[in-house]
């Protein structure tokens, strides 16, 4: 049986992924102008795939398109952090709780944690950390919930990149990741959800103290059978 060849990524997809990687690893900084002609020359393509890639990135919230200023990397401030992390706090712990309760495999999360520990640079570690979080919520059993979290994933990574550049906290976060995974693997759905909530909230509070009043401690898990 003849195997189907893997499609070659389009120029637009290549440019899109490369610009995103540079933004999320801090090579392109918030507020920096992204000029089509310059990017086209860097990537060895015409302006068309660059323009299409920038439009897609604007849709995900990583860049801002202005009639007067052109395209710039999105600025990160307390308001942005509040919006993005509020969504994560509402949805991500619940998704993890559901994944644990349904006995979903968390092998991908374990693998991502190992890759983060073995990463050779901040770019690799950042990518592995993102995959760790995604591996916790994707097997929740509700594809729509997973897609909703995917939609804020890049913006959350941009907030993290800015925070890490100012105050690296890799080791603390790695320790918290290990505890979240331990609780999840032990089948403690409520404990894992609370630990994840605390992890997300404490990170954004450290990075943006202005939002601390919005992110209180994780609420106590409700008892089974709907009891208060």
CSV table of C-alpha atoms in Angstrom, one decimal, residues 24-25 111-133 157 160 164 168-178:
chain,number,residue,atom,x,y,z
A,24,UNK,CA,6.9,34.1,22.3
A,25,UNK,CA,10.7,33.8,22.9
A,111,UNK,CA,6.6,13.9,28.8
A,112,UNK,CA,6.3,17.7,28.5
A,113,UNK,CA,7.5,18.1,32.1
A,114,UNK,CA,10.5,16.0,31.3
A,115,UNK,CA,11.3,18.1,28.2
A,116,UNK,CA,11.0,21.3,30.2
A,117,UNK,CA,13.5,20.0,32.8
A,118,UNK,CA,16.0,18.9,30.1
A,119,UNK,CA,15.5,22.0,27.9
A,120,UNK,CA,18.7,23.6,26.6
A,121,UNK,CA,17.4,27.2,26.4
A,122,UNK,CA,14.5,29.3,27.4
A,123,UNK,CA,12.7,28.9,24.1
A,124,UNK,CA,12.6,25.1,24.5
A,125,UNK,CA,11.5,25.4,28.1
A,126,UNK,CA,8.8,27.8,27.3
A,127,UNK,CA,7.4,25.6,24.5
A,128,UNK,CA,7.5,22.5,26.8
A,129,UNK,CA,5.7,24.4,29.6
A,130,UNK,CA,3.0,25.4,27.1
A,131,UNK,CA,2.6,21.8,26.1
A,132,UNK,CA,2.4,20.7,29.7
A,133,UNK,CA,-0.6,23.0,30.4
A,157,UNK,CA,2.4,32.8,26.4
A,160,UNK,CA,4.6,34.8,30.3
A,164,UNK,CA,10.1,35.8,32.5
A,168,UNK,CA,12.8,34.5,35.6
A,169,UNK,CA,10.8,32.0,37.8
A,170,UNK,CA,11.4,28.8,36.0
A,171,UNK,CA,12.4,26.7,39.0
A,172,UNK,CA,9.4,27.7,41.1
A,173,UNK,CA,7.0,27.0,38.2
A,174,UNK,CA,8.7,23.6,37.6
A,175,UNK,CA,8.1,22.6,41.2
A,176,UNK,CA,4.5,23.7,41.0
A,177,UNK,CA,4.1,21.7,37.7
A,178,UNK,CA,5.4,18.6,39.4
